[in-house]
PDB file of C-alpha atoms in Angstrom:
ATOM      1  CA  UNK A   8     -23.764  14.425  -8.231  1.00  0.00           C
ATOM      2  CA  UNK A   9     -21.631  16.885 -10.203  1.00  0.00           C
ATOM      3  CA  UNK A  10     -23.331  19.017 -12.805  1.00  0.00           C
ATOM      4  CA  UNK A  11     -21.933  21.767 -15.022  1.00  0.00           C
ATOM      5  CA  UNK A  12     -24.342  23.718 -17.208  1.00  0.00           C
ATOM      6  CA  UNK A  13     -23.153  26.308 -19.708  1.00  0.00           C
ATOM      7  CA  UNK A  14     -25.268  29.109 -21.137  1.00  0.00           C
ATOM      8  CA  UNK A  15     -24.882  32.380 -22.987  1.00  0.00           C
ATOM      9  CA  UNK A  16     -23.673  31.220 -26.371  1.00  0.00           C
ATOM     10  CA  UNK A  17     -25.042  32.594 -29.615  1.00  0.00           C
ATOM     11  CA  UNK A  18     -24.393  34.157 -33.005  1.00  0.00           C
ATOM     12  CA  UNK A  19     -22.570  37.485 -32.882  1.00  0.00           C
ATOM     13  CA  UNK A  20     -20.621  39.728 -35.220  1.00  0.00           C
ATOM     14  CA  UNK A  21     -16.871  40.058 -35.078  1.00  0.00           C
ATOM     15  CA  UNK A  22     -15.719  42.792 -32.743  1.00  0.00           C
ATOM     16  CA  UNK A  23     -18.613  42.406 -30.326  1.00  0.00           C
ATOM     17  CA  UNK A  24     -18.813  40.808 -26.874  1.00  0.00           C
ATOM     18  CA  UNK A  25     -20.485  37.836 -25.238  1.00  0.00           C
ATOM     19  CA  UNK A  26     -20.547  36.448 -21.708  1.00  0.00           C
ATOM     20  CA  UNK A  27     -20.777  32.763 -21.012  1.00  0.00           C
ATOM     21  CA  UNK A  28     -21.957  31.330 -17.714  1.00  0.00           C
ATOM     22  CA  UNK A  29     -21.321  27.947 -16.127  1.00  0.00           C
ATOM     23  CA  UNK A  30     -23.621  26.971 -13.281  1.00  0.00           C
ATOM     24  CA  UNK A  31     -22.046  24.325 -11.088  1.00  0.00           C
ATOM     25  CA  UNK A  32     -23.475  21.952  -8.528  1.00  0.00           C
ATOM     26  CA  UNK A  33     -21.892  19.191  -6.523  1.00  0.00           C
ATOM     27  CA  UNK A  34     -18.372  20.366  -7.411  1.00  0.00           C
ATOM     28  CA  UNK A  35     -15.901  19.963  -4.592  1.00  0.00           C
ATOM     29  CA  UNK A  36     -14.260  23.171  -3.383  1.00  0.00           C
ATOM     30  CA  UNK A  37     -10.819  21.786  -4.183  1.00  0.00           C
ATOM     31  CA  UNK A  38     -11.681  21.182  -7.817  1.00  0.00           C
ATOM     32  CA  UNK A  39     -10.111  23.497 -10.406  1.00  0.00           C
ATOM     33  CA  UNK A  40     -12.431  25.176 -12.917  1.00  0.00           C
ATOM     34  CA  UNK A  41     -11.667  26.132 -16.507  1.00  0.00           C
ATOM     35  CA  UNK A  42     -13.097  26.902 -19.929  1.00  0.00           C
ATOM     36  CA  UNK A  43     -12.206  24.929 -23.039  1.00  0.00           C
ATOM     37  CA  UNK A  44     -13.436  25.181 -26.616  1.00  0.00           C
ATOM     38  CA  UNK A  45     -13.627  22.918 -29.621  1.00  0.00           C
ATOM     39  CA  UNK A  46     -13.970  24.066 -33.212  1.00  0.00           C
ATOM     40  CA  UNK A  47     -15.168  21.705 -35.974  1.00  0.00           C
ATOM     41  CA  UNK A  48     -12.445  19.266 -36.941  1.00  0.00           C
ATOM     42  CA  UNK A  49     -10.119  20.441 -34.183  1.00  0.00           C
ATOM     43  CA  UNK A  50      -9.133  19.141 -30.798  1.00  0.00           C
ATOM     44  CA  UNK A  51     -10.560  20.587 -27.616  1.00  0.00           C
ATOM     45  CA  UNK A  52      -8.310  23.403 -26.428  1.00  0.00           C
ATOM     46  CA  UNK A  53      -7.779  25.318 -23.217  1.00  0.00           C
ATOM     47  CA  UNK A  54      -9.161  28.854 -23.152  1.00  0.00           C
ATOM     48  CA  UNK A  55      -8.930  30.081 -19.567  1.00  0.00           C
ATOM     49  CA  UNK A  56      -8.804  28.637 -16.086  1.00  0.00           C
ATOM     50  CA  UNK A  57      -8.101  29.096 -12.410  1.00  0.00           C
ATOM     51  CA  UNK A  58      -5.037  27.872 -10.613  1.00  0.00           C
ATOM     52  CA  UNK A  59      -5.022  25.479  -7.687  1.00  0.00           C
ATOM     53  CA  UNK A  60      -5.390  28.405  -5.306  1.00  0.00           C
ATOM     54  CA  UNK A  61      -8.659  29.375  -6.944  1.00  0.00           C
ATOM     55  CA  UNK A  62      -7.576  32.984  -7.340  1.00  0.00           C
ATOM     56  CA  UNK A  63      -4.852  32.866 -10.010  1.00  0.00           C
ATOM     57  CA  UNK A  64      -6.077  32.919 -13.595  1.00  0.00           C
ATOM     58  CA  UNK A  65      -4.487  31.638 -16.788  1.00  0.00           C
ATOM     59  CA  UNK A  66      -5.298  32.252 -20.436  1.00  0.00           C
ATOM     60  CA  UNK A  67      -4.443  30.830 -23.815  1.00  0.00           C
ATOM     61  CA  UNK A  68      -2.297  33.239 -25.813  1.00  0.00           C
ATOM     62  CA  UNK A  69      -4.997  33.502 -28.448  1.00  0.00           C
ATOM     63  CA  UNK A  70      -7.483  35.046 -26.000  1.00  0.00           C
ATOM     64  CA  UNK A  71      -5.213  36.894 -23.601  1.00  0.00           C
ATOM     65  CA  UNK A  72      -6.294  40.512 -23.275  1.00  0.00           C
ATOM     66  CA  UNK A  73      -9.711  39.826 -24.793  1.00  0.00           C
ATOM     67  CA  UNK A  74     -11.277  37.203 -22.505  1.00  0.00           C
ATOM     68  CA  UNK A  75     -11.708  37.315 -18.734  1.00  0.00           C
ATOM     69  CA  UNK A  76     -12.575  34.386 -16.484  1.00  0.00           C
ATOM     70  CA  UNK A  77     -14.310  35.023 -13.183  1.00  0.00           C
ATOM     71  CA  UNK A  78     -16.474  33.294 -10.638  1.00  0.00           C
ATOM     72  CA  UNK A  79     -19.251  34.104  -8.206  1.00  0.00           C
ATOM     73  CA  UNK A  80     -18.723  31.634  -5.396  1.00  0.00           C
ATOM     74  CA  UNK A  81     -22.027  32.234  -3.541  1.00  0.00           C
ATOM     75  CA  UNK A  82     -23.874  31.649  -6.829  1.00  0.00           C
ATOM     76  CA  UNK A  83     -21.724  28.621  -7.761  1.00  0.00           C
ATOM     77  CA  UNK A  84     -21.254  30.163 -11.172  1.00  0.00           C
ATOM     78  CA  UNK A  85     -18.214  30.716 -13.375  1.00  0.00           C
ATOM     79  CA  UNK A  86     -18.142  33.237 -16.207  1.00  0.00           C
ATOM     80  CA  UNK A  87     -16.192  33.899 -19.355  1.00  0.00           C
ATOM     81  CA  UNK A  88     -16.397  37.472 -20.607  1.00  0.00           C
ATOM     82  CA  UNK A  89     -15.380  37.510 -24.255  1.00  0.00           C
ATOM     83  CA  UNK A  90     -14.605  40.860 -25.866  1.00  0.00           C
ATOM     84  CA  UNK A  91     -13.506  41.808 -29.360  1.00  0.00           C
ATOM     85  CA  UNK A  92     -14.618  38.440 -30.665  1.00  0.00           C
ATOM     86  CA  UNK A  93     -12.965  37.102 -33.809  1.00  0.00           C
ATOM     87  CA  UNK A  94     -14.142  34.623 -36.421  1.00  0.00           C
ATOM     88  CA  UNK A  95     -11.517  32.203 -35.094  1.00  0.00           C
ATOM     89  CA  UNK A  96     -13.287  32.174 -31.709  1.00  0.00           C
ATOM     90  CA  UNK A  97     -16.144  30.218 -33.255  1.00  0.00           C
ATOM     91  CA  UNK A  98     -16.447  26.943 -31.337  1.00  0.00           C
ATOM     92  CA  UNK A  99     -18.407  24.994 -28.784  1.00  0.00           C
ATOM     93  CA  UNK A 100     -17.342  26.238 -25.357  1.00  0.00           C
ATOM     94  CA  UNK A 101     -17.199  23.856 -22.415  1.00  0.00           C
ATOM     95  CA  UNK A 102     -16.709  24.422 -18.728  1.00  0.00           C
ATOM     96  CA  UNK A 103     -14.687  21.827 -16.908  1.00  0.00           C
ATOM     97  CA  UNK A 104     -13.810  20.836 -13.356  1.00  0.00           C
ATOM     98  CA  UNK A 105     -10.999  18.610 -12.181  1.00  0.00           C
ATOM     99  CA  UNK A 106      -8.680  17.769  -9.333  1.00  0.00           C
ATOM    100  CA  UNK A 107      -5.514  18.551 -11.265  1.00  0.00           C
ATOM    101  CA  UNK A 108      -6.456  21.446 -13.536  1.00  0.00           C
ATOM    102  CA  UNK A 109      -3.897  22.813 -15.936  1.00  0.00           C
ATOM    103  CA  UNK A 110      -4.188  23.533 -19.639  1.00  0.00           C
ATOM    104  CA  UNK A 111      -4.901  20.045 -20.951  1.00  0.00           C
ATOM    105  CA  UNK A 112      -8.115  18.042 -20.967  1.00  0.00           C
ATOM    106  CA  UNK A 113      -6.371  15.365 -18.922  1.00  0.00           C
ATOM    107  CA  UNK A 114      -6.594  17.549 -15.836  1.00  0.00           C
ATOM    108  CA  UNK A 115     -10.392  17.613 -15.846  1.00  0.00           C
ATOM    109  CA  UNK A 116     -12.919  14.840 -15.397  1.00  0.00           C
ATOM    110  CA  UNK A 117     -16.169  16.778 -15.188  1.00  0.00           C
ATOM    111  CA  UNK A 118     -17.556  18.520 -18.253  1.00  0.00           C
ATOM    112  CA  UNK A 119     -20.615  20.471 -19.233  1.00  0.00           C
ATOM    113  CA  UNK A 120     -22.593  19.839 -22.396  1.00  0.00           C
ATOM    114  CA  UNK A 121     -21.175  22.897 -24.154  1.00  0.00           C
ATOM    115  CA  UNK A 122     -22.617  26.066 -25.633  1.00  0.00           C
ATOM    116  CA  UNK A 123     -22.129  27.145 -29.244  1.00  0.00           C
ATOM    117  CA  UNK A 124     -20.476  30.472 -30.005  1.00  0.00           C
ATOM    118  CA  UNK A 125     -20.533  31.555 -33.642  1.00  0.00           C
ATOM    119  CA  UNK A 126     -18.759  34.719 -34.722  1.00  0.00           C
ATOM    120  CA  UNK A 127     -19.593  36.084 -38.148  1.00  0.00           C
ATOM    121  CA  UNK A 128     -16.906  38.007 -39.957  1.00  0.00           C
TER     122      UNK A 128
END
């Protein structure tokens, strides 16, 4: 049974940092992992993810240079280091796993419950 559990969200001030974690279990090694986020009234959007090789990383333009995705394979955990946070980063952050990957929700069929990140300006 596949399970994705996010943690690490919270309320922070603009300009500060936060690290999200996604503990995975039951996820096949050929699944692609990624982070998405969804702000109130907006569609879920891609934030960062791994390529099919598992080593390449990809970022949304809005977070490039500020966020870093990484993984600890022995711990079955994926991370999202978020630096220089902005008010516009406020959203529920989800980790996702899927056979196809990519930057759209269609490429992922396993989702966590989400963790709230609120950035005060």
